[in-house]
């Protein structure tokens, strides 16, 4: 993949996002994962068998996605070079989620501006896994900002990282890893064995992108807000709180965003009515307000633009 192709893919994402009518590869991955989850359990009841099956799925699905997407590009390129380039651009486009994230966040922001909490809760419920039906205005702002920070990492910077490293096939393999984690990489009774390998593999795949995202968030926030002092605050909170999150990666961009905006993230979330107490990130900062959602989304756009520029530049140099 070339730097020009990456720029074209990023431009398509910025303009078109994730059209619901388009047969998105991630939706196909989800169908495969659901089928495996349902049918493997019928023949693998023992925890060891479930863990073995989960390891096979965690390794097998990304490998299949890599091979199939690579072959699609090779076959198209054999027909004619421009068709191979188009296929590469199209597949790379499908790995990026900046426009989709922006659109979802703007809906939340608009509903909060109208003081329409029921609709804001419904909109937030589409981008987070926690219960939203009782969230206050501050709780909705916190949930949205946390999602923006985390999704900046795994929906933008991580795909760009793997696009620069191995083109669309490797980025799609990453999306398979990330989709596996989001669907079965949980620690509850149902998935503690079957999803164990998916969760661990996602931790490994996101380790570098999460830390790159944190650095970029701090840099862009200081630039957009015109306050160099925010760099020091962002670094301090990242260093102090980045490792407190239960995930080895999610806390990095969230702590960077908390420090850069001067807000406090984390706290108690409810999942299916069950409370889950998360460590505070940016402790001592103020509670998030709706205007912080706008600031976080602008930071996300800046991080995306810088990430695309750097990734394309690396590909041109190499």
JSON list of N, CA, C and O in Angstrom, two decimals, residues 30-42 44-55 57-58 179-201 272:
[
{"chain": "A", "resi": 30, "resn": "UNK", "atom": "N", "xyz": [-18.38, -10.25, 12.52]},
{"chain": "A", "resi": 30, "resn": "UNK", "atom": "CA", "xyz": [-19.32, -10.44, 13.62]},
{"chain": "A", "resi": 30, "resn": "UNK", "atom": "C", "xyz": [-20.22, -11.63, 13.42]},
{"chain": "A", "resi": 30, "resn": "UNK", "atom": "O", "xyz": [-20.52, -12.37, 14.37]},
{"chain": "A", "resi": 31, "resn": "UNK", "atom": "N", "xyz": [-20.67, -11.86, 12.19]},
{"chain": "A", "resi": 31, "resn": "UNK", "atom": "CA", "xyz": [-21.52, -13.02, 11.89]},
{"chain": "A", "resi": 31, "resn": "UNK", "atom": "C", "xyz": [-20.76, -14.32, 12.15]},
{"chain": "A", "resi": 31, "resn": "UNK", "atom": "O", "xyz": [-21.28, -15.26, 12.74]},
{"chain": "A", "resi": 32, "resn": "UNK", "atom": "N", "xyz": [-19.49, -14.36, 11.73]},
{"chain": "A", "resi": 32, "resn": "UNK", "atom": "CA", "xyz": [-18.67, -15.55, 11.95]},
{"chain": "A", "resi": 32, "resn": "UNK", "atom": "C", "xyz": [-18.47, -15.79, 13.44]},
{"chain": "A", "resi": 32, "resn": "UNK", "atom": "O", "xyz": [-18.58, -16.93, 13.92]},
{"chain": "A", "resi": 33, "resn": "UNK", "atom": "N", "xyz": [-18.18, -14.73, 14.18]},
{"chain": "A", "resi": 33, "resn": "UNK", "atom": "CA", "xyz": [-17.94, -14.87, 15.62]},
{"chain": "A", "resi": 33, "resn": "UNK", "atom": "C", "xyz": [-19.19, -15.36, 16.34]},
{"chain": "A", "resi": 33, "resn": "UNK", "atom": "O", "xyz": [-19.12, -16.26, 17.20]},
{"chain": "A", "resi": 34, "resn": "UNK", "atom": "N", "xyz": [-20.34, -14.80, 15.99]},
{"chain": "A", "resi": 34, "resn": "UNK", "atom": "CA", "xyz": [-21.59, -15.25, 16.62]},
{"chain": "A", "resi": 34, "resn": "UNK", "atom": "C", "xyz": [-21.88, -16.71, 16.31]},
{"chain": "A", "resi": 34, "resn": "UNK", "atom": "O", "xyz": [-22.34, -17.47, 17.17]},
{"chain": "A", "resi": 35, "resn": "UNK", "atom": "N", "xyz": [-21.62, -17.11, 15.05]},
{"chain": "A", "resi": 35, "resn": "UNK", "atom": "CA", "xyz": [-21.86, -18.51, 14.67]},
{"chain": "A", "resi": 35, "resn": "UNK", "atom": "C", "xyz": [-20.95, -19.44, 15.47]},
{"chain": "A", "resi": 35, "resn": "UNK", "atom": "O", "xyz": [-21.41, -20.46, 15.98]},
{"chain": "A", "resi": 36, "resn": "UNK", "atom": "N", "xyz": [-19.69, -19.07, 15.58]},
{"chain": "A", "resi": 36, "resn": "UNK", "atom": "CA", "xyz": [-18.75, -19.90, 16.35]},
{"chain": "A", "resi": 36, "resn": "UNK", "atom": "C", "xyz": [-19.14, -19.94, 17.82]},
{"chain": "A", "resi": 36, "resn": "UNK", "atom": "O", "xyz": [-19.10, -21.01, 18.46]},
{"chain": "A", "resi": 37, "resn": "UNK", "atom": "N", "xyz": [-19.54, -18.82, 18.37]},
{"chain": "A", "resi": 37, "resn": "UNK", "atom": "CA", "xyz": [-19.94, -18.76, 19.77]},
{"chain": "A", "resi": 37, "resn": "UNK", "atom": "C", "xyz": [-21.12, -19.69, 20.04]},
{"chain": "A", "resi": 37, "resn": "UNK", "atom": "O", "xyz": [-21.16, -20.40, 21.06]},
{"chain": "A", "resi": 38, "resn": "UNK", "atom": "N", "xyz": [-22.05, -19.71, 19.12]},
{"chain": "A", "resi": 38, "resn": "UNK", "atom": "CA", "xyz": [-23.25, -20.53, 19.30]},
{"chain": "A", "resi": 38, "resn": "UNK", "atom": "C", "xyz": [-22.97, -22.02, 19.10]},
{"chain": "A", "resi": 38, "resn": "UNK", "atom": "O", "xyz": [-23.38, -22.86, 19.91]},
{"chain": "A", "resi": 39, "resn": "UNK", "atom": "N", "xyz": [-22.25, -22.35, 18.05]},
{"chain": "A", "resi": 39, "resn": "UNK", "atom": "CA", "xyz": [-22.09, -23.76, 17.69]},
{"chain": "A", "resi": 39, "resn": "UNK", "atom": "C", "xyz": [-20.95, -24.46, 18.43]},
{"chain": "A", "resi": 39, "resn": "UNK", "atom": "O", "xyz": [-21.05, -25.66, 18.70]},
{"chain": "A", "resi": 40, "resn": "UNK", "atom": "N", "xyz": [-19.90, -23.74, 18.75]},
{"chain": "A", "resi": 40, "resn": "UNK", "atom": "CA", "xyz": [-18.79, -24.37, 19.47]},
{"chain": "A", "resi": 40, "resn": "UNK", "atom": "C", "xyz": [-19.24, -24.80, 20.86]},
{"chain": "A", "resi": 40, "resn": "UNK", "atom": "O", "xyz": [-18.82, -25.85, 21.36]},
{"chain": "A", "resi": 41, "resn": "UNK", "atom": "N", "xyz": [-20.11, -24.04, 21.47]},
{"chain": "A", "resi": 41, "resn": "UNK", "atom": "CA", "xyz": [-20.58, -24.37, 22.81]},
{"chain": "A", "resi": 41, "resn": "UNK", "atom": "C", "xyz": [-21.38, -25.67, 22.84]},
{"chain": "A", "resi": 41, "resn": "UNK", "atom": "O", "xyz": [-21.48, -26.33, 23.87]},
{"chain": "A", "resi": 42, "resn": "UNK", "atom": "N", "xyz": [-21.94, -26.02, 21.70]},
{"chain": "A", "resi": 42, "resn": "UNK", "atom": "CA", "xyz": [-22.73, -27.26, 21.65]},
{"chain": "A", "resi": 42, "resn": "UNK", "atom": "C", "xyz": [-21.85, -28.50, 21.72]},
{"chain": "A", "resi": 42, "resn": "UNK", "atom": "O", "xyz": [-22.32, -29.57, 22.13]},
{"chain": "A", "resi": 44, "resn": "UNK", "atom": "N", "xyz": [-18.39, -28.17, 22.90]},
{"chain": "A", "resi": 44, "resn": "UNK", "atom": "CA", "xyz": [-17.27, -27.92, 23.81]},
{"chain": "A", "resi": 44, "resn": "UNK", "atom": "C", "xyz": [-17.80, -27.37, 25.13]},
{"chain": "A", "resi": 44, "resn": "UNK", "atom": "O", "xyz": [-17.84, -26.15, 25.32]},
{"chain": "A", "resi": 45, "resn": "UNK", "atom": "N", "xyz": [-18.19, -28.25, 26.00]},
{"chain": "A", "resi": 45, "resn": "UNK", "atom": "CA", "xyz": [-18.74, -27.81, 27.27]},
{"chain": "A", "resi": 45, "resn": "UNK", "atom": "C", "xyz": [-17.72, -27.62, 28.36]},
{"chain": "A", "resi": 45, "resn": "UNK", "atom": "O", "xyz": [-17.92, -26.83, 29.28]},
{"chain": "A", "resi": 46, "resn": "UNK", "atom": "N", "xyz": [-16.60, -28.31, 28.29]},
{"chain": "A", "resi": 46, "resn": "UNK", "atom": "CA", "xyz": [-15.59, -28.24, 29.34]},
{"chain": "A", "resi": 46, "resn": "UNK", "atom": "C", "xyz": [-14.77, -26.95, 29.20]},
{"chain": "A", "resi": 46, "resn": "UNK", "atom": "O", "xyz": [-14.47, -26.50, 28.09]},
{"chain": "A", "resi": 47, "resn": "UNK", "atom": "N", "xyz": [-14.41, -26.32, 30.32]},
{"chain": "A", "resi": 47, "resn": "UNK", "atom": "CA", "xyz": [-13.65, -25.07, 30.26]},
{"chain": "A", "resi": 47, "resn": "UNK", "atom": "C", "xyz": [-12.37, -25.16, 29.44]},
{"chain": "A", "resi": 47, "resn": "UNK", "atom": "O", "xyz": [-12.04, -24.23, 28.68]},
{"chain": "A", "resi": 48, "resn": "UNK", "atom": "N", "xyz": [-11.64, -26.30, 29.55]},
{"chain": "A", "resi": 48, "resn": "UNK", "atom": "CA", "xyz": [-10.40, -26.45, 28.77]},
{"chain": "A", "resi": 48, "resn": "UNK", "atom": "C", "xyz": [-10.68, -26.50, 27.28]},
{"chain": "A", "resi": 48, "resn": "UNK", "atom": "O", "xyz": [-9.94, -25.95, 26.46]},
{"chain": "A", "resi": 49, "resn": "UNK", "atom": "N", "xyz": [-11.76, -27.17, 26.93]},
{"chain": "A", "resi": 49, "resn": "UNK", "atom": "CA", "xyz": [-12.14, -27.26, 25.51]},
{"chain": "A", "resi": 49, "resn": "UNK", "atom": "C", "xyz": [-12.56, -25.89, 24.99]},
{"chain": "A", "resi": 49, "resn": "UNK", "atom": "O", "xyz": [-12.21, -25.51, 23.85]},
{"chain": "A", "resi": 50, "resn": "UNK", "atom": "N", "xyz": [-13.29, -25.13, 25.81]},
{"chain": "A", "resi": 50, "resn": "UNK", "atom": "CA", "xyz": [-13.71, -23.80, 25.40]},
{"chain": "A", "resi": 50, "resn": "UNK", "atom": "C", "xyz": [-12.50, -22.88, 25.23]},
{"chain": "A", "resi": 50, "resn": "UNK", "atom": "O", "xyz": [-12.43, -22.09, 24.29]},
{"chain": "A", "resi": 51, "resn": "UNK", "atom": "N", "xyz": [-11.53, -23.01, 26.13]},
{"chain": "A", "resi": 51, "resn": "UNK", "atom": "CA", "xyz": [-10.35, -22.16, 26.02]},
{"chain": "A", "resi": 51, "resn": "UNK", "atom": "C", "xyz": [-9.54, -22.52, 24.76]},
{"chain": "A", "resi": 51, "resn": "UNK", "atom": "O", "xyz": [-9.04, -21.63, 24.05]},
{"chain": "A", "resi": 52, "resn": "UNK", "atom": "N", "xyz": [-9.42, -23.80, 24.48]},
{"chain": "A", "resi": 52, "resn": "UNK", "atom": "CA", "xyz": [-8.71, -24.24, 23.27]},
{"chain": "A", "resi": 52, "resn": "UNK", "atom": "C", "xyz": [-9.42, -23.74, 22.01]},
{"chain": "A", "resi": 52, "resn": "UNK", "atom": "O", "xyz": [-8.78, -23.27, 21.06]},
{"chain": "A", "resi": 53, "resn": "UNK", "atom": "N", "xyz": [-10.75, -23.86, 22.02]},
{"chain": "A", "resi": 53, "resn": "UNK", "atom": "CA", "xyz": [-11.53, -23.37, 20.87]},
{"chain": "A", "resi": 53, "resn": "UNK", "atom": "C", "xyz": [-11.39, -21.86, 20.73]},
{"chain": "A", "resi": 53, "resn": "UNK", "atom": "O", "xyz": [-11.30, -21.33, 19.62]},
{"chain": "A", "resi": 54, "resn": "UNK", "atom": "N", "xyz": [-11.37, -21.16, 21.87]},
{"chain": "A", "resi": 54, "resn": "UNK", "atom": "CA", "xyz": [-11.21, -19.71, 21.84]},
{"chain": "A", "resi": 54, "resn": "UNK", "atom": "C", "xyz": [-9.86, -19.29, 21.30]},
{"chain": "A", "resi": 54, "resn": "UNK", "atom": "O", "xyz": [-9.74, -18.30, 20.57]},
{"chain": "A", "resi": 55, "resn": "UNK", "atom": "N", "xyz": [-8.82, -20.05, 21.64]},
{"chain": "A", "resi": 55, "resn": "UNK", "atom": "CA", "xyz": [-7.48, -19.76, 21.10]},
{"chain": "A", "resi": 55, "resn": "UNK", "atom": "C", "xyz": [-7.46, -19.96, 19.59]},
{"chain": "A", "resi": 55, "resn": "UNK", "atom": "O", "xyz": [-6.91, -19.14, 18.84]},
{"chain": "A", "resi": 57, "resn": "UNK", "atom": "N", "xyz": [-9.97, -19.74, 17.54]},
{"chain": "A", "resi": 57, "resn": "UNK", "atom": "CA", "xyz": [-10.74, -18.67, 16.90]},
{"chain": "A", "resi": 57, "resn": "UNK", "atom": "C", "xyz": [-9.96, -17.36, 16.91]},
{"chain": "A", "resi": 57, "resn": "UNK", "atom": "O", "xyz": [-9.93, -16.64, 15.89]},
{"chain": "A", "resi": 58, "resn": "UNK", "atom": "N", "xyz": [-9.32, -17.05, 18.04]},
{"chain": "A", "resi": 58, "resn": "UNK", "atom": "CA", "xyz": [-8.59, -15.79, 18.16]},
{"chain": "A", "resi": 58, "resn": "UNK", "atom": "C", "xyz": [-7.43, -15.71, 17.17]},
{"chain": "A", "resi": 58, "resn": "UNK", "atom": "O", "xyz": [-7.09, -14.62, 16.68]},
{"chain": "A", "resi": 179, "resn": "UNK", "atom": "N", "xyz": [-12.60, -6.84, 16.97]},
{"chain": "A", "resi": 179, "resn": "UNK", "atom": "CA", "xyz": [-14.00, -7.27, 16.97]},
{"chain": "A", "resi": 179, "resn": "UNK", "atom": "C", "xyz": [-14.19, -8.49, 17.87]},
{"chain": "A", "resi": 179, "resn": "UNK", "atom": "O", "xyz": [-15.18, -8.60, 18.60]},
{"chain": "A", "resi": 180, "resn": "UNK", "atom": "N", "xyz": [-13.26, -9.41, 17.82]},
{"chain": "A", "resi": 180, "resn": "UNK", "atom": "CA", "xyz": [-13.30, -10.57, 18.72]},
{"chain": "A", "resi": 180, "resn": "UNK", "atom": "C", "xyz": [-13.32, -10.12, 20.18]},
{"chain": "A", "resi": 180, "resn": "UNK", "atom": "O", "xyz": [-14.10, -10.61, 20.99]},
{"chain": "A", "resi": 181, "resn": "UNK", "atom": "N", "xyz": [-12.46, -9.16, 20.51]},
{"chain": "A", "resi": 181, "resn": "UNK", "atom": "CA", "xyz": [-12.39, -8.69, 21.88]},
{"chain": "A", "resi": 181, "resn": "UNK", "atom": "C", "xyz": [-13.70, -8.03, 22.31]},
{"chain": "A", "resi": 181, "resn": "UNK", "atom": "O", "xyz": [-14.19, -8.26, 23.42]},
{"chain": "A", "resi": 182, "resn": "UNK", "atom": "N", "xyz": [-14.27, -7.20, 21.43]},
{"chain": "A", "resi": 182, "resn": "UNK", "atom": "CA", "xyz": [-15.50, -6.50, 21.79]},
{"chain": "A", "resi": 182, "resn": "UNK", "atom": "C", "xyz": [-16.69, -7.44, 21.93]},
{"chain": "A", "resi": 182, "resn": "UNK", "atom": "O", "xyz": [-17.61, -7.16, 22.70]},
{"chain": "A", "resi": 183, "resn": "UNK", "atom": "N", "xyz": [-16.67, -8.57, 21.22]},
{"chain": "A", "resi": 183, "resn": "UNK", "atom": "CA", "xyz": [-17.80, -9.48, 21.26]},
{"chain": "A", "resi": 183, "resn": "UNK", "atom": "C", "xyz": [-17.67, -10.59, 22.30]},
{"chain": "A", "resi": 183, "resn": "UNK", "atom": "O", "xyz": [-18.65, -10.96, 22.96]},
{"chain": "A", "resi": 184, "resn": "UNK", "atom": "N", "xyz": [-16.46, -11.12, 22.46]},
{"chain": "A", "resi": 184, "resn": "UNK", "atom": "CA", "xyz": [-16.32, -12.26, 23.38]},
{"chain": "A", "resi": 184, "resn": "UNK", "atom": "C", "xyz": [-15.18, -12.10, 24.39]},
{"chain": "A", "resi": 184, "resn": "UNK", "atom": "O", "xyz": [-14.98, -12.97, 25.24]},
{"chain": "A", "resi": 185, "resn": "UNK", "atom": "N", "xyz": [-14.46, -11.00, 24.32]},
{"chain": "A", "resi": 185, "resn": "UNK", "atom": "CA", "xyz": [-13.31, -10.83, 25.21]},
{"chain": "A", "resi": 185, "resn": "UNK", "atom": "C", "xyz": [-13.69, -10.29, 26.58]},
{"chain": "A", "resi": 185, "resn": "UNK", "atom": "O", "xyz": [-13.07, -9.35, 27.08]},
{"chain": "A", "resi": 186, "resn": "UNK", "atom": "N", "xyz": [-14.70, -10.90, 27.19]},
{"chain": "A", "resi": 186, "resn": "UNK", "atom": "CA", "xyz": [-15.20, -10.44, 28.49]},
{"chain": "A", "resi": 186, "resn": "UNK", "atom": "C", "xyz": [-14.78, -11.41, 29.60]},
{"chain": "A", "resi": 186, "resn": "UNK", "atom": "O", "xyz": [-14.46, -12.57, 29.34]},
{"chain": "A", "resi": 187, "resn": "UNK", "atom": "N", "xyz": [-14.86, -10.92, 30.84]},
{"chain": "A", "resi": 187, "resn": "UNK", "atom": "CA", "xyz": [-14.45, -11.73, 31.97]},
{"chain": "A", "resi": 187, "resn": "UNK", "atom": "C", "xyz": [-15.64, -12.35, 32.70]},
{"chain": "A", "resi": 187, "resn": "UNK", "atom": "O", "xyz": [-15.47, -12.89, 33.79]},
{"chain": "A", "resi": 188, "resn": "UNK", "atom": "N", "xyz": [-16.84, -12.28, 32.12]},
{"chain": "A", "resi": 188, "resn": "UNK", "atom": "CA", "xyz": [-17.99, -12.87, 32.79]},
{"chain": "A", "resi": 188, "resn": "UNK", "atom": "C", "xyz": [-17.96, -14.39, 32.63]},
{"chain": "A", "resi": 188, "resn": "UNK", "atom": "O", "xyz": [-17.10, -14.96, 31.95]},
{"chain": "A", "resi": 189, "resn": "UNK", "atom": "N", "xyz": [-18.91, -15.04, 33.25]},
{"chain": "A", "resi": 189, "resn": "UNK", "atom": "CA", "xyz": [-18.91, -16.50, 33.30]},
{"chain": "A", "resi": 189, "resn": "UNK", "atom": "C", "xyz": [-18.99, -17.13, 31.91]},
{"chain": "A", "resi": 189, "resn": "UNK", "atom": "O", "xyz": [-18.36, -18.16, 31.65]},
{"chain": "A", "resi": 190, "resn": "UNK", "atom": "N", "xyz": [-19.71, -16.50, 31.02]},
{"chain": "A", "resi": 190, "resn": "UNK", "atom": "CA", "xyz": [-19.90, -17.08, 29.69]},
{"chain": "A", "resi": 190, "resn": "UNK", "atom": "C", "xyz": [-18.61, -17.06, 28.87]},
{"chain": "A", "resi": 190, "resn": "UNK", "atom": "O", "xyz": [-18.32, -18.01, 28.13]},
{"chain": "A", "resi": 191, "resn": "UNK", "atom": "N", "xyz": [-17.82, -16.00, 29.01]},
{"chain": "A", "resi": 191, "resn": "UNK", "atom": "CA", "xyz": [-16.68, -15.81, 28.11]},
{"chain": "A", "resi": 191, "resn": "UNK", "atom": "C", "xyz": [-15.32, -15.91, 28.78]},
{"chain": "A", "resi": 191, "resn": "UNK", "atom": "O", "xyz": [-14.30, -15.72, 28.11]},
{"chain": "A", "resi": 192, "resn": "UNK", "atom": "N", "xyz": [-15.28, -16.19, 30.07]},
{"chain": "A", "resi": 192, "resn": "UNK", "atom": "CA", "xyz": [-14.00, -16.20, 30.77]},
{"chain": "A", "resi": 192, "resn": "UNK", "atom": "C", "xyz": [-13.00, -17.17, 30.15]},
{"chain": "A", "resi": 192, "resn": "UNK", "atom": "O", "xyz": [-11.79, -16.91, 30.14]},
{"chain": "A", "resi": 193, "resn": "UNK", "atom": "N", "xyz": [-13.49, -18.27, 29.58]},
{"chain": "A", "resi": 193, "resn": "UNK", "atom": "CA", "xyz": [-12.61, -19.24, 28.91]},
{"chain": "A", "resi": 193, "resn": "UNK", "atom": "C", "xyz": [-12.60, -19.04, 27.40]},
{"chain": "A", "resi": 193, "resn": "UNK", "atom": "O", "xyz": [-11.53, -18.93, 26.79]},
{"chain": "A", "resi": 194, "resn": "UNK", "atom": "N", "xyz": [-13.77, -18.96, 26.80]},
{"chain": "A", "resi": 194, "resn": "UNK", "atom": "CA", "xyz": [-13.86, -18.87, 25.35]},
{"chain": "A", "resi": 194, "resn": "UNK", "atom": "C", "xyz": [-13.26, -17.56, 24.82]},
{"chain": "A", "resi": 194, "resn": "UNK", "atom": "O", "xyz": [-12.67, -17.53, 23.73]},
{"chain": "A", "resi": 195, "resn": "UNK", "atom": "N", "xyz": [-13.38, -16.48, 25.59]},
{"chain": "A", "resi": 195, "resn": "UNK", "atom": "CA", "xyz": [-12.88, -15.18, 25.12]},
{"chain": "A", "resi": 195, "resn": "UNK", "atom": "C", "xyz": [-11.52, -14.79, 25.66]},
{"chain": "A", "resi": 195, "resn": "UNK", "atom": "O", "xyz": [-11.01, -13.71, 25.35]},
{"chain": "A", "resi": 196, "resn": "UNK", "atom": "N", "xyz": [-10.90, -15.69, 26.45]},
{"chain": "A", "resi": 196, "resn": "UNK", "atom": "CA", "xyz": [-9.63, -15.36, 27.08]},
{"chain": "A", "resi": 196, "resn": "UNK", "atom": "C", "xyz": [-8.56, -14.98, 26.05]},
{"chain": "A", "resi": 196, "resn": "UNK", "atom": "O", "xyz": [-7.90, -13.94, 26.17]},
{"chain": "A", "resi": 197, "resn": "UNK", "atom": "N", "xyz": [-8.38, -15.79, 25.04]},
{"chain": "A", "resi": 197, "resn": "UNK", "atom": "CA", "xyz": [-7.33, -15.53, 24.04]},
{"chain": "A", "resi": 197, "resn": "UNK", "atom": "C", "xyz": [-7.61, -14.27, 23.24]},
{"chain": "A", "resi": 197, "resn": "UNK", "atom": "O", "xyz": [-6.69, -13.51, 22.92]},
{"chain": "A", "resi": 198, "resn": "UNK", "atom": "N", "xyz": [-8.88, -14.02, 22.93]},
{"chain": "A", "resi": 198, "resn": "UNK", "atom": "CA", "xyz": [-9.23, -12.81, 22.17]},
{"chain": "A", "resi": 198, "resn": "UNK", "atom": "C", "xyz": [-8.88, -11.56, 22.96]},
{"chain": "A", "resi": 198, "resn": "UNK", "atom": "O", "xyz": [-8.35, -10.59, 22.41]},
{"chain": "A", "resi": 199, "resn": "UNK", "atom": "N", "xyz": [-9.17, -11.57, 24.27]},
{"chain": "A", "resi": 199, "resn": "UNK", "atom": "CA", "xyz": [-8.86, -10.41, 25.11]},
{"chain": "A", "resi": 199, "resn": "UNK", "atom": "C", "xyz": [-7.36, -10.20, 25.21]},
{"chain": "A", "resi": 199, "resn": "UNK", "atom": "O", "xyz": [-6.86, -9.06, 25.12]},
{"chain": "A", "resi": 200, "resn": "UNK", "atom": "N", "xyz": [-6.60, -11.27, 25.38]},
{"chain": "A", "resi": 200, "resn": "UNK", "atom": "CA", "xyz": [-5.15, -11.15, 25.51]},
{"chain": "A", "resi": 200, "resn": "UNK", "atom": "C", "xyz": [-4.52, -10.67, 24.19]},
{"chain": "A", "resi": 200, "resn": "UNK", "atom": "O", "xyz": [-3.60, -9.85, 24.20]},
{"chain": "A", "resi": 201, "resn": "UNK", "atom": "N", "xyz": [-4.99, -11.18, 23.08]},
{"chain": "A", "resi": 201, "resn": "UNK", "atom": "CA", "xyz": [-4.44, -10.79, 21.79]},
{"chain": "A", "resi": 201, "resn": "UNK", "atom": "C", "xyz": [-4.74, -9.32, 21.50]},
{"chain": "A", "resi": 201, "resn": "UNK", "atom": "O", "xyz": [-3.90, -8.59, 20.95]},
{"chain": "A", "resi": 272, "resn": "UNK", "atom": "N", "xyz": [-25.86, -3.81, 33.03]},
{"chain": "A", "resi": 272, "resn": "UNK", "atom": "CA", "xyz": [-27.01, -4.67, 33.31]},
{"chain": "A", "resi": 272, "resn": "UNK", "atom": "C", "xyz": [-27.40, -4.60, 34.79]},
{"chain": "A", "resi": 272, "resn": "UNK", "atom": "O", "xyz": [-27.73, -5.59, 35.42]}
]
